[in-house]
């Protein structure tokens, strides 16, 4: 096993498509790292560079202690699982998995299939590895079937089996679950997490799905326009987003952003939207923005129906009057579209609430979970 390090890595396609922009990122040995971001942000390109399928324009790519920029893909000791896994249709599941073995072992395997006097040791070793991988993925009973006799989820597991059996230093996964239906995706997500815990192989996983990133990544690297925005644990990316982009990308429904300004007066420090204002701790770094425009970020789940029993106490300072425009029931909660003056925003409200569309109600906000962003640079003020 080995870690992977990007050192000042750039990738420019043609003259001016900067797919990856000065990426510096260290993925620890044994870590599960998720690269996440919207379409076109450069995550696949970053992943393909590790595999050697894409050359970097500049910078150093390290696998373990070795600079691998000039090492051919086959010598990098990595295994890759794609969204469009291609299984060999004429081979059984067993043969498909065995076909993932490294060339040296594969030669032994093919020889063992065609030659009666095959080396017993190679055959036994391969057999054990295929069966171990199949058992881990719960496809042991499917080994003699052909891909057309499998469901989509089973096929994806065969593709994973083919990667596992190689015992690579690093796993690379590019949206491996996107072809699966929602239920299977959740199930396979958990299987991948268990598999990683068991094998402990450094895994770099690309997705555009922030839920997948949050649930799977030990750390999450959020990218936009080729630039790494933040790399941290799911908890920190959610609670302490580095900037407005990360704040809006992570979390569902997305964070509300409201134009506001910072007001400092004898009564204290406030963030003022013009329609309502909320107190900030006196020592909040936003004090440096007194009189200036900022963006106030409030997550929908930080807004509560003030008439209910909430994890936060309702006070005069944290309560606002809002008009309920639309309510979307989601079963366990409502997504409520609220309006206060010129401001519109979303709230995730417990489904026990009695709020009604086109009426007025009181909502309380978790003041400890407010986010302030510089209106120009969009960086978090904290
Ligand atoms: P997606 O989620 O849609 O796959 P991504 O975040 O993985 O997107 P990349 O596929 O890495 O993004 O692409 C990053 C940028 O590089 C995009 O602007 C894309 O159009 C461009 N790009 C990728 N591959 C090539 C190529 N072979 N030639 C030219 N431009 C490319």
XYZ file of N, CA and C in Angstrom, residues 5-13 20 23 45-46 48-50 52-62 67-70 76:
96
model
N 0.525 11.582 -3.621
C 0.691 13.029 -3.415
C 0.734 13.761 -4.748
N -0.112 14.788 -4.826
C -0.034 15.718 -5.969
C 0.787 16.908 -5.494
N 1.870 17.213 -6.234
C 2.682 18.391 -5.873
C 2.650 19.373 -7.032
N 1.994 20.477 -6.835
C 1.896 21.530 -7.875
C 1.499 20.954 -9.229
N 0.501 20.105 -9.238
C 0.115 19.431 -10.479
C -0.812 20.315 -11.315
N -0.455 20.467 -12.578
C -1.281 21.185 -13.545
C -1.586 20.284 -14.708
N -2.780 20.454 -15.256
C -3.107 19.755 -16.499
C -3.849 20.721 -17.411
N -3.226 21.013 -18.535
C -3.852 21.916 -19.500
C -4.129 21.111 -20.760
N -5.375 21.132 -21.213
C -5.721 20.496 -22.489
C -5.673 21.569 -23.572
N -6.860 20.964 -14.383
C -6.397 20.871 -12.992
C -5.386 21.995 -12.783
N -2.638 21.710 -8.313
C -3.210 20.862 -7.247
C -2.117 20.375 -6.302
N -9.937 14.029 -14.424
C -8.579 14.252 -14.943
C -7.564 14.020 -13.822
N -7.871 14.532 -12.633
C -6.951 14.350 -11.494
C -6.772 12.863 -11.196
N -7.298 10.280 -13.335
C -6.646 9.589 -14.462
C -5.133 9.829 -14.463
N -4.717 10.935 -13.892
C -3.269 11.195 -13.826
C -2.582 10.200 -12.896
N -3.281 9.776 -11.844
C -2.683 8.785 -10.929
C -2.513 7.462 -11.671
N -2.038 7.138 -14.713
C -1.109 7.262 -15.837
C -1.854 7.308 -17.165
N -3.171 7.485 -17.109
C -3.966 7.550 -18.341
C -3.969 8.969 -18.901
N -3.496 9.892 -18.095
C -3.404 11.295 -18.497
C -2.070 11.793 -17.976
N -1.325 12.489 -18.828
C -0.035 13.020 -18.380
C -0.228 14.391 -17.772
N 0.473 14.701 -16.703
C 0.329 16.065 -16.168
C 1.165 17.002 -17.026
N 0.739 18.275 -17.082
C 1.490 19.268 -17.847
C 2.713 19.704 -17.052
N 2.533 19.816 -15.729
C 3.686 20.102 -14.857
C 3.384 19.619 -13.451
N 4.406 19.551 -12.635
C 4.242 19.111 -11.249
C 4.716 17.682 -11.065
N 4.684 17.249 -9.805
C 5.153 15.895 -9.470
C 4.011 15.074 -8.896
N 3.886 13.871 -9.408
C 2.897 12.948 -8.864
C 3.637 11.813 -8.180
N 3.334 11.624 -6.898
C 4.050 10.614 -6.123
C 3.104 9.493 -5.724
N 8.318 9.146 -7.486
C 7.734 10.045 -8.481
C 7.368 9.186 -9.689
N 6.082 9.235 -10.068
C 5.641 8.274 -11.090
C 5.290 8.931 -12.425
N 5.569 10.232 -12.571
C 5.196 10.917 -13.815
C 5.584 10.122 -15.063
N 6.752 9.482 -14.999
C 7.229 8.780 -16.185
C 7.071 7.272 -16.099
N 2.332 0.919 -12.280
C 2.013 1.793 -11.137
C 1.342 1.042 -9.991
